[in-house]
CSV table of C-alpha atoms in Angstrom, one decimal:
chain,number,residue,atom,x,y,z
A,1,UNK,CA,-23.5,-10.7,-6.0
A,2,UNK,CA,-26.2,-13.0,-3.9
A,3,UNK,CA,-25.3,-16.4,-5.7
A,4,UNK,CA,-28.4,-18.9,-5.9
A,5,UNK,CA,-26.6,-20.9,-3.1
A,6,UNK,CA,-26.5,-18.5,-1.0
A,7,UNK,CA,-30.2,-17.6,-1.7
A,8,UNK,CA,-31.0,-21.0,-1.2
A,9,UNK,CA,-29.4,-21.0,2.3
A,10,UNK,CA,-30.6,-18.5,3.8
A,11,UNK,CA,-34.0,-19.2,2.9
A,12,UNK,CA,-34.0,-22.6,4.3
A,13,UNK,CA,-31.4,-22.6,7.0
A,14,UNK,CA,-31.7,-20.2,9.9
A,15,UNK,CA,-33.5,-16.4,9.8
A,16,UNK,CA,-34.4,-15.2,6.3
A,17,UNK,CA,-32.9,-12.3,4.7
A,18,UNK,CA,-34.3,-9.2,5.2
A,19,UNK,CA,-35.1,-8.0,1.6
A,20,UNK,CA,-34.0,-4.6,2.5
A,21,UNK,CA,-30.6,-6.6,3.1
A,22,UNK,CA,-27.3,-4.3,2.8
A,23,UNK,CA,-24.6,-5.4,0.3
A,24,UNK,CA,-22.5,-5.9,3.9
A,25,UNK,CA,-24.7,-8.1,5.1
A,26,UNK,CA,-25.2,-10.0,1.9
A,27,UNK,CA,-21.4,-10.6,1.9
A,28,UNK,CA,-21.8,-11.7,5.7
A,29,UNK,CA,-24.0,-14.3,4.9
A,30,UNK,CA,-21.8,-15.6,1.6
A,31,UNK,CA,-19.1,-16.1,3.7
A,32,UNK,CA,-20.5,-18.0,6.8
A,33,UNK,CA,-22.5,-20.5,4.5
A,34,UNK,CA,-19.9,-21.0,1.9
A,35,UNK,CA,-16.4,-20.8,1.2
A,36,UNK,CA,-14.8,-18.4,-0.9
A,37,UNK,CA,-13.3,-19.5,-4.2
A,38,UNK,CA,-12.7,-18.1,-7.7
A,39,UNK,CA,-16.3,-18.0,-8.4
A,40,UNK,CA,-17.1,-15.9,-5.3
A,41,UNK,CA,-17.4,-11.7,-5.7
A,42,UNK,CA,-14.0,-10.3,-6.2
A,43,UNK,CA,-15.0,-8.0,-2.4
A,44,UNK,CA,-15.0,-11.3,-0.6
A,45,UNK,CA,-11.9,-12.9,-2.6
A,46,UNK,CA,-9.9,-9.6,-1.9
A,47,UNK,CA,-10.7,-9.8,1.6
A,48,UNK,CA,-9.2,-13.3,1.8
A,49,UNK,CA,-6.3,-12.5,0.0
A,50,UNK,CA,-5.7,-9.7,2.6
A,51,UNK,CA,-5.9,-11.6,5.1
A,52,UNK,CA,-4.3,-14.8,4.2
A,53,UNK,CA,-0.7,-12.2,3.7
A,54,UNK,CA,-1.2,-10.7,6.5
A,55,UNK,CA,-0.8,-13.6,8.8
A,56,UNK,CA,2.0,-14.6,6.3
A,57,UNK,CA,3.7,-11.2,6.7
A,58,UNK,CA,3.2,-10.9,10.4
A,59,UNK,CA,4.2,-14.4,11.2
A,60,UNK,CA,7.6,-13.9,9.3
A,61,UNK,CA,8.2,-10.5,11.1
A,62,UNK,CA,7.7,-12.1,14.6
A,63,UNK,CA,10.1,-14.7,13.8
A,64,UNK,CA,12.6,-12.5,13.0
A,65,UNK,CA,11.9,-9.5,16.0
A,66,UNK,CA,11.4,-12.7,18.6
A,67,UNK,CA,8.4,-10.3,19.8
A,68,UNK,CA,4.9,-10.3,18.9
A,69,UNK,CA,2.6,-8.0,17.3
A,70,UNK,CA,-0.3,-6.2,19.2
A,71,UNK,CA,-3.1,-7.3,16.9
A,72,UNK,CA,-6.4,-5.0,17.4
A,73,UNK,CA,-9.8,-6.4,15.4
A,74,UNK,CA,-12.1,-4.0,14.8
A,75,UNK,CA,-15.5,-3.1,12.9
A,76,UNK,CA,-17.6,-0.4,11.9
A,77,UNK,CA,-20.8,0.6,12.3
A,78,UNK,CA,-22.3,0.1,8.4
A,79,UNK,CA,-20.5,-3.0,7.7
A,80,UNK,CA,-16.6,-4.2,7.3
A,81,UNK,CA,-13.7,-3.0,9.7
A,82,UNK,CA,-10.5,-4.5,10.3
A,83,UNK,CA,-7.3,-5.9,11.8
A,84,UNK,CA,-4.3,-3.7,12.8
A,85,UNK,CA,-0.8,-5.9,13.8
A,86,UNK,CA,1.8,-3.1,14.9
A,87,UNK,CA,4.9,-3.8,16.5
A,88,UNK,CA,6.7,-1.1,18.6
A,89,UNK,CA,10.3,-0.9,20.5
A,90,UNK,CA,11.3,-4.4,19.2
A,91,UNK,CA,14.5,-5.8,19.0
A,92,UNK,CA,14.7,-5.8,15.1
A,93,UNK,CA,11.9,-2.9,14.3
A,94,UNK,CA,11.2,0.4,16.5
A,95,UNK,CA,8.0,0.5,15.0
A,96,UNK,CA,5.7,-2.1,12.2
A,97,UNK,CA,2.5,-2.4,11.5
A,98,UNK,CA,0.6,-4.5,9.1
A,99,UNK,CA,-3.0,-3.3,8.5
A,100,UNK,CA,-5.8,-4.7,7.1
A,101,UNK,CA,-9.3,-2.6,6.4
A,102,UNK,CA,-12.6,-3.6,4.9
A,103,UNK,CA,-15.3,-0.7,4.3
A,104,UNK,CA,-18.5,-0.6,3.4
A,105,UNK,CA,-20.0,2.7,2.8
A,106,UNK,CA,-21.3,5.9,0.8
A,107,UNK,CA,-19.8,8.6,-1.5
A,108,UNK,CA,-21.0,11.7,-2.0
A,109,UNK,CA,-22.1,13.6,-5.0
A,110,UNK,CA,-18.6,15.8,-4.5
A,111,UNK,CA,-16.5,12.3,-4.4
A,112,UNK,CA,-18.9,10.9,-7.8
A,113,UNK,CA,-17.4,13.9,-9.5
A,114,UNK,CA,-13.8,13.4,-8.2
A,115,UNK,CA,-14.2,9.7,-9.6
A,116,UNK,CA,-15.8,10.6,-12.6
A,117,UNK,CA,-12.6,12.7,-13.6
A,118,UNK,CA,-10.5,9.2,-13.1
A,119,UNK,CA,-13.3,6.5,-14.6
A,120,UNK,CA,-15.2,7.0,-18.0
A,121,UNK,CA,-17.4,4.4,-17.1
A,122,UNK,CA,-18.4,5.5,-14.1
A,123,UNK,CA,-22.0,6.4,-12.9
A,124,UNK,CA,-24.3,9.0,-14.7
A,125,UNK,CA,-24.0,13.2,-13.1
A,126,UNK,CA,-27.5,12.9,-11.2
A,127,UNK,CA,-26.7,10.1,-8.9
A,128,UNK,CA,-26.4,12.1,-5.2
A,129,UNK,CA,-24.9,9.3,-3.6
A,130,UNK,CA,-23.6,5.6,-4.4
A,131,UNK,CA,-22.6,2.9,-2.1
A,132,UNK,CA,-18.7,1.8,-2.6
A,133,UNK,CA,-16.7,-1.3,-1.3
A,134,UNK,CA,-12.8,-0.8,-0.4
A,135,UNK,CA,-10.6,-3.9,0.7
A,136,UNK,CA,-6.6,-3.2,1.1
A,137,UNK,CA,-3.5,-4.4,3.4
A,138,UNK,CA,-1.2,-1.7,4.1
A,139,UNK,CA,2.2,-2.0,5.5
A,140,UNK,CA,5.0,0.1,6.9
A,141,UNK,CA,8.0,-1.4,8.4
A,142,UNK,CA,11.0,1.2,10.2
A,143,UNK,CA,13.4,-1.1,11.2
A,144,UNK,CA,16.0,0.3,14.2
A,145,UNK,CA,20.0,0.0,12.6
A,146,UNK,CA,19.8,2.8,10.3
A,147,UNK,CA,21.3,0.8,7.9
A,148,UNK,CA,18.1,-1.2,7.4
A,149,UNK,CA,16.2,0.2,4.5
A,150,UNK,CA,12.0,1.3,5.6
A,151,UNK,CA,9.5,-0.5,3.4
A,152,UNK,CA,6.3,0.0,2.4
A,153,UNK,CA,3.3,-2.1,0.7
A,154,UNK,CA,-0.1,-1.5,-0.1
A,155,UNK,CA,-2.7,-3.0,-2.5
A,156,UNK,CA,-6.0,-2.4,-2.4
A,157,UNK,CA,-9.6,-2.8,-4.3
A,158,UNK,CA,-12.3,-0.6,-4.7
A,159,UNK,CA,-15.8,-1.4,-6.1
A,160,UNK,CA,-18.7,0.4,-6.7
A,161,UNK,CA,-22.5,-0.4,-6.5
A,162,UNK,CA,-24.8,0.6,-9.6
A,163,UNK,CA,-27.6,2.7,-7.8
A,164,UNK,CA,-30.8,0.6,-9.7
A,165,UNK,CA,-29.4,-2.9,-7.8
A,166,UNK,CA,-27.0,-1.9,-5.2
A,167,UNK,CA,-26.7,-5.3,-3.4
A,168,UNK,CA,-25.9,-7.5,-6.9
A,169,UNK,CA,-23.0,-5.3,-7.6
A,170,UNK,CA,-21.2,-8.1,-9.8
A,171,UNK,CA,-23.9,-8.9,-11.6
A,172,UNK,CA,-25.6,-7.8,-14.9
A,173,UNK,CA,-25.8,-4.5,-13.5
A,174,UNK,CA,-23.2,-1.8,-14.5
A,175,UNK,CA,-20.7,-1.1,-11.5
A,176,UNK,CA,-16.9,-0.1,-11.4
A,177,UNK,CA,-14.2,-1.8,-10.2
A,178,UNK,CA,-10.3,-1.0,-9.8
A,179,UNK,CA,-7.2,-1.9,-7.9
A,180,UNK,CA,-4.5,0.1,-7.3
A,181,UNK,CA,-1.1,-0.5,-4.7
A,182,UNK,CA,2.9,-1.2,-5.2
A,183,UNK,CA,5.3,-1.3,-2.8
A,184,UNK,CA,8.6,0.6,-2.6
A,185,UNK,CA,12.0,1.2,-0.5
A,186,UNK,CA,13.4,3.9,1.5
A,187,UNK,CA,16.8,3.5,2.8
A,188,UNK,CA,18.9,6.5,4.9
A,189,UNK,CA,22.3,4.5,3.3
A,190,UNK,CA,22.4,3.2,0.1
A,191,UNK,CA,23.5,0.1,-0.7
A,192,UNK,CA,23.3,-0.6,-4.4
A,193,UNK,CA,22.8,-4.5,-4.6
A,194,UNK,CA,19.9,-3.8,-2.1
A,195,UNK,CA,18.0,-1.7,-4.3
A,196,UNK,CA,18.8,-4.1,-7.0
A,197,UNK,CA,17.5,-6.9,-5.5
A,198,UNK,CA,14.4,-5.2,-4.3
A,199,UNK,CA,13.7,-4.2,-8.0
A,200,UNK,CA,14.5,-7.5,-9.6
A,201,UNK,CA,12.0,-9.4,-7.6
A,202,UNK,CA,9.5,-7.1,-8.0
A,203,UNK,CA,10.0,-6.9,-12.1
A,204,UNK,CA,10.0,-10.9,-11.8
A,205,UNK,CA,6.0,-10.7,-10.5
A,206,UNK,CA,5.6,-8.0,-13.0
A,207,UNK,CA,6.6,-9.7,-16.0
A,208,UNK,CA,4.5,-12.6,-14.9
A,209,UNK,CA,1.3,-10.2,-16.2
A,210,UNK,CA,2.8,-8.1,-18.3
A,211,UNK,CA,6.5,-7.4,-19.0
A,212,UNK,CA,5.0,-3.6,-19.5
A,213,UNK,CA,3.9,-3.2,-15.8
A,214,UNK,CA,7.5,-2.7,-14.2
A,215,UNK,CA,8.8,-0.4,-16.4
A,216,UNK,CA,5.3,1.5,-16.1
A,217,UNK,CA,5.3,1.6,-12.2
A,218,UNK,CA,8.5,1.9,-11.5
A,219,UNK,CA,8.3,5.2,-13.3
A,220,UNK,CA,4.6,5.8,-11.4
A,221,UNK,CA,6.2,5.1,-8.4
A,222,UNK,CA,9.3,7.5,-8.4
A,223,UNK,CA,6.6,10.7,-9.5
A,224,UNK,CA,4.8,9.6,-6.9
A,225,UNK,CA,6.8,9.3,-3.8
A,226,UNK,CA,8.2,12.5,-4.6
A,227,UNK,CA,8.5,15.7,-2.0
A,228,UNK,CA,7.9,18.4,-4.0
A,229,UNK,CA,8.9,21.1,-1.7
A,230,UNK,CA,12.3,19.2,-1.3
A,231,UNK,CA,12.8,18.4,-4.8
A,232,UNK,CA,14.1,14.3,-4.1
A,233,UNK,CA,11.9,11.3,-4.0
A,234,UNK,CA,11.2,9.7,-0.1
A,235,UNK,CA,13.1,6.3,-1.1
A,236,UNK,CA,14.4,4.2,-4.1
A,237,UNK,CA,11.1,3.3,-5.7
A,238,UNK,CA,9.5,0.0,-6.7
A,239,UNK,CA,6.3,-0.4,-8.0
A,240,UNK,CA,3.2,2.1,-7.9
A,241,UNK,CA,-0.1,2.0,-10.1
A,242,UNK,CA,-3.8,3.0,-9.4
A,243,UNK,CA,-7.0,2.8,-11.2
A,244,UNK,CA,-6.4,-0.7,-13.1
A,245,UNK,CA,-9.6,-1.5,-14.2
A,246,UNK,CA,-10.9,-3.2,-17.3
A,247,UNK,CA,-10.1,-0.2,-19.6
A,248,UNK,CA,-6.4,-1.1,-18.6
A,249,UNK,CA,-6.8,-4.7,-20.3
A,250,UNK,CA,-8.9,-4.1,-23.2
A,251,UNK,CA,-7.8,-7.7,-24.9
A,252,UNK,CA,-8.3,-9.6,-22.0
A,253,UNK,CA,-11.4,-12.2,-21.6
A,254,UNK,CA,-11.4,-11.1,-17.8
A,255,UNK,CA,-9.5,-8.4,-16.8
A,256,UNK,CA,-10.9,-8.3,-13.6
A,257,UNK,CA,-9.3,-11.6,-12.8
A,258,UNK,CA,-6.0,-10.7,-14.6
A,259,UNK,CA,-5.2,-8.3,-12.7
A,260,UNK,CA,-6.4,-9.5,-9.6
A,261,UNK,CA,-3.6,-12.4,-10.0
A,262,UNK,CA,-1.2,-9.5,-10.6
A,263,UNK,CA,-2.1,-8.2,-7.2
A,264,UNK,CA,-2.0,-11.8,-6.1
A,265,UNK,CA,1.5,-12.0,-7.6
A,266,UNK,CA,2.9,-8.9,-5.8
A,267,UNK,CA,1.7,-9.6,-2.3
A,268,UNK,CA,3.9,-13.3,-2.7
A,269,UNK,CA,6.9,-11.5,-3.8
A,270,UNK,CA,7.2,-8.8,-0.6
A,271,UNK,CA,9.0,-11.6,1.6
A,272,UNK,CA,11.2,-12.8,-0.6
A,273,UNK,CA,11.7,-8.9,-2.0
A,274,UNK,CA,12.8,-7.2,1.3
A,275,UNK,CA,13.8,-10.1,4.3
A,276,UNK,CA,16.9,-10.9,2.4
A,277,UNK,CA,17.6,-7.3,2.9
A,278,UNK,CA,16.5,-7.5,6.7
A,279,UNK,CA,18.5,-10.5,7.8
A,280,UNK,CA,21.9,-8.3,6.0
A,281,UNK,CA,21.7,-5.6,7.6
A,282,UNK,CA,19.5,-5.7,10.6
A,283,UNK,CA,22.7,-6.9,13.0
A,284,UNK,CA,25.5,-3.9,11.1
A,285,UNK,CA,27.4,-2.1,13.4
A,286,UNK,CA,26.7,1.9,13.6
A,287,UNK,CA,27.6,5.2,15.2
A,288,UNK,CA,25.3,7.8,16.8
A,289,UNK,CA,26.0,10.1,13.4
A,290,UNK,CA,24.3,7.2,11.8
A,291,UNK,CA,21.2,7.5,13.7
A,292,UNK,CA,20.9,11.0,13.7
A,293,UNK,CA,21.0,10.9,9.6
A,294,UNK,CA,18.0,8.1,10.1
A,295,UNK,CA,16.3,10.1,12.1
A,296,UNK,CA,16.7,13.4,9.4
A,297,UNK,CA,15.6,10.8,6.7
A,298,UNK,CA,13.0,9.9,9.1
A,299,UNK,CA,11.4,13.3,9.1
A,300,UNK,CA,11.5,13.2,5.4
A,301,UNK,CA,9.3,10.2,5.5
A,302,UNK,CA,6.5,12.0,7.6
A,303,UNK,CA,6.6,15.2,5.7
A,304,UNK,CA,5.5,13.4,2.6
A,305,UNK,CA,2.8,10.7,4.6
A,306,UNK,CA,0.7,14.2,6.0
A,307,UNK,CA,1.8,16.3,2.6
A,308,UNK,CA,1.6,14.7,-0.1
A,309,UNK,CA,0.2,11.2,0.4
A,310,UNK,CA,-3.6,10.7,-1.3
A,311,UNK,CA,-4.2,7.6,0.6
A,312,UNK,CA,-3.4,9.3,4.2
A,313,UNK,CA,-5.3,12.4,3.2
A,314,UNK,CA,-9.0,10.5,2.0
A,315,UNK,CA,-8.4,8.3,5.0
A,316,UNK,CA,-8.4,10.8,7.2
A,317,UNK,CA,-11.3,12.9,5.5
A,318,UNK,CA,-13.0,9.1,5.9
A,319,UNK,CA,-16.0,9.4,8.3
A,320,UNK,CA,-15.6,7.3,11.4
A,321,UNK,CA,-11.6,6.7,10.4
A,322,UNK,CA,-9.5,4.8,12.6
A,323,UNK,CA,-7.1,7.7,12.8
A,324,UNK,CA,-4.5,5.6,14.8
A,325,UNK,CA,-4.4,2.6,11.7
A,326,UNK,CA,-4.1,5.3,8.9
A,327,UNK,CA,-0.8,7.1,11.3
A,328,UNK,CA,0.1,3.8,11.9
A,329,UNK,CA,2.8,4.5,9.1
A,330,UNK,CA,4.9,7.3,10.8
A,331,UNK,CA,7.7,6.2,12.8
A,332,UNK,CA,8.2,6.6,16.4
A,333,UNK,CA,10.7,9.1,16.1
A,334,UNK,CA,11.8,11.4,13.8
A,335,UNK,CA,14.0,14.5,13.5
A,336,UNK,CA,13.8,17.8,12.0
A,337,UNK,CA,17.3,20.3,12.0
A,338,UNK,CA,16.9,23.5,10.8
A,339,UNK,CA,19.3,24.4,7.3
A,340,UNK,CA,21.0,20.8,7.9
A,341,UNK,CA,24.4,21.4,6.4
A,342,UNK,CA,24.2,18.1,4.0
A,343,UNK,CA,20.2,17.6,3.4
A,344,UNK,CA,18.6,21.0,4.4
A,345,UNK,CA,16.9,22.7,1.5
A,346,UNK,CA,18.6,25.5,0.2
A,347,UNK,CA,21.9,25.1,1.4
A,348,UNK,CA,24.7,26.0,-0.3
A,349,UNK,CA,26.7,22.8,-1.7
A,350,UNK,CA,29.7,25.1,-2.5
A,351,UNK,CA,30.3,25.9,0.7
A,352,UNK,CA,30.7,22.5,1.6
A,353,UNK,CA,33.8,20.0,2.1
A,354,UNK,CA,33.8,17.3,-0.3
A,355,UNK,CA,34.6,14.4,2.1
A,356,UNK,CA,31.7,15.6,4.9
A,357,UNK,CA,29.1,12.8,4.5
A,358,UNK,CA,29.5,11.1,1.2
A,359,UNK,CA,27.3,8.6,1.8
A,360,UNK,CA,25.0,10.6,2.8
A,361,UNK,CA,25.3,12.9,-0.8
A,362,UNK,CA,25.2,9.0,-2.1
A,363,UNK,CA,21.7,8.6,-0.8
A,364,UNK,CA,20.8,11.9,-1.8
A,365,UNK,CA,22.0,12.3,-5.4
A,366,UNK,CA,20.4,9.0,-6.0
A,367,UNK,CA,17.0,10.7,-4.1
A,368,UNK,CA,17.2,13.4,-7.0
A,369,UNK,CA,18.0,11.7,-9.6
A,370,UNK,CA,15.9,8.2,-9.9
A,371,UNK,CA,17.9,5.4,-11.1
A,372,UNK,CA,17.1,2.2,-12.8
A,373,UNK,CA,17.5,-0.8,-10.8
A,374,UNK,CA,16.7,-3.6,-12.9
């Protein structure tokens, strides 16, 4: 939305606006000549929030790995881009990266439909094309000692421009609007009070919003990381959800701003929800065997990021996507064994001695069969 401030200055302070202007380049504008607050669009608001937990998240990490991130900043030719922080061969973390991305761009009349399916609301069946705004911070984090758990975050926005007024897309025109993200926890050993408090802080920001959200995502969460074609789920869960829009709050006086403190509310409890965790077990001794189940659980990991993942799989199909941020989420190494006698699918159980890797059943039964946590 161009606010009558900004109007104002950039008709009387530097080159006018071009009145062809892009909704990129309005944004542009709105955030060199004012700063961002509750009132601003929810794009440019997102963006900050992003960014401000990025530098949060990364700071913390470096602290801990006494190494720094490689931090990339890049753009995009139609507006937006963004800032990739990965970490590899540290002390604490063979591989972790914490991505930001900001996109401006255009769906297609095959992606309307696709959205359509999702959002009642959403734009009439002869519009060919309609400008969209995605903001998210995605983050993966493989720590070396196998008895470290992997985590994940992501939370992202999307918006979408009404095709009569495409620049004022929070004003009185119609547009559509969503966020979606979660975070969850994927260790190779199990350690119960872990998971617990992974899950506790995470229902703690839920029930903040809505003491319906955690019991809702956590459920989300565990269909969604699940690999089908090996019948378990990649990790313990957390949190999962997509498409909350204003449908989702239909008694709120603004949902949009309900739900973008929810967001707000799980970004601020990743820290305290996984370093805990980090600090524990980062320093445990382990044997090779160790590390050679890690690196089987590993594989597990990738097999579900290229297979079943939706976010790795429109990123990809993304025009100009910055294939190496969207990978930035597979580990550095990983390990595949064919008929692995304790995790391969399809091997016979019977067959096998009943003290051979119980930890490693531990993890798995628990990978079948989702628990509750909290």
């Amino acid at each position: 939305m161009v606010t009558g401030d900004v109007e104002g200055d950039v008709k009387n302070d530097g080159p006018s606006m071009p009145t062809s202007a892009s909704l990129a380049e309005v944004d542009e504008v709105t955030k060199r000549r004012t700063k961002i607050n509750k009132y601003s669009p929810m794009r440019l608001r997102m963006e900050a929030l992003i960014t401000e937990h990025q530098n949060r998240i990364v700071f913390a990490l470096q602290q801990i790995d006494g190494n720094e991130f490689q931090r990339d900043v890049w753009s995009r030719p139609h507006g937006g881009g963004g800032t990739s922080c990965v970490l590899q061969d540290g002390n604490v973390f063979e591989k972790a990266g914490v991505n930001t991305s900001i996109v401006y761009g255009t769906l297609t009349r095959p992606a309307i439909e696709k959205m359509r399916a999702d959002h009642k609301s959403f734009v009439d069946s002869d519009v060919e094309s309609l400008d969209f705004f995605a903001a998210g911070i995605s983050l993966v984090l493989h720590p070396h000692n196998p008895m470290t758990p992997t985590v994940h975050l992501n939370y992202r926005y999307f918006e979408t421009s009404d095709p009569r007024d495409p620049v004022n897309a929070t004003g009185q025109a119609t547009h559509n609007w969503w966020f979606g993200g979660g975070t969850d926890l994927t260790p190779s050993y199990l350690f119960p009070e872990d998971a617990q408090h992974f899950h506790q802080t995470i229902k703690k920001a839920c029930d903040k919003h809505d003491k319906d959200y955690y019991p809702r995502f956590k459920k989300w969460c565990d269909d969604y990381f699940r690999i089908h074609h090996r019948h378990e789920c990649r990790g313990v869960g957390g949190i999962f959800f997509d498409d909350l829009d204003a449908d989702s709050r239909p008694l709120a006086k603004n949902p949009q701003e309900e739900i973008f403190r929810f967001v707000t509310s799980g970004l601020e409890a990743f820290l305290p929800s996984y370093l805990p965790i980090l600090n524990k077990r980062k320093d445990m001794p382990f044997l090779p065997a160790h590390k050679q189940w890690q690196q089987i659980r590993r594989g597990r990991y990738v097999e579900f990021n290229l297979v079943n993942d939706r976010g790795t799989s429109f990123g990809l199909r993304t025009p100009g996507a910055r294939v190496e941020s969207i990978l930035m989420s597979l580990p550095l190494t990983a390990r595949w064994e064919y008929m692995h006698p304790i995790s391969g699918t399809g091997v016979d159980t019977e067959k096998q001695d009943e003290s051979e890797g119980e930890k490693e059943k531990e993890l798995l039964q628990v990978l079948k069969e989702p628990r509750d946590w909290a």
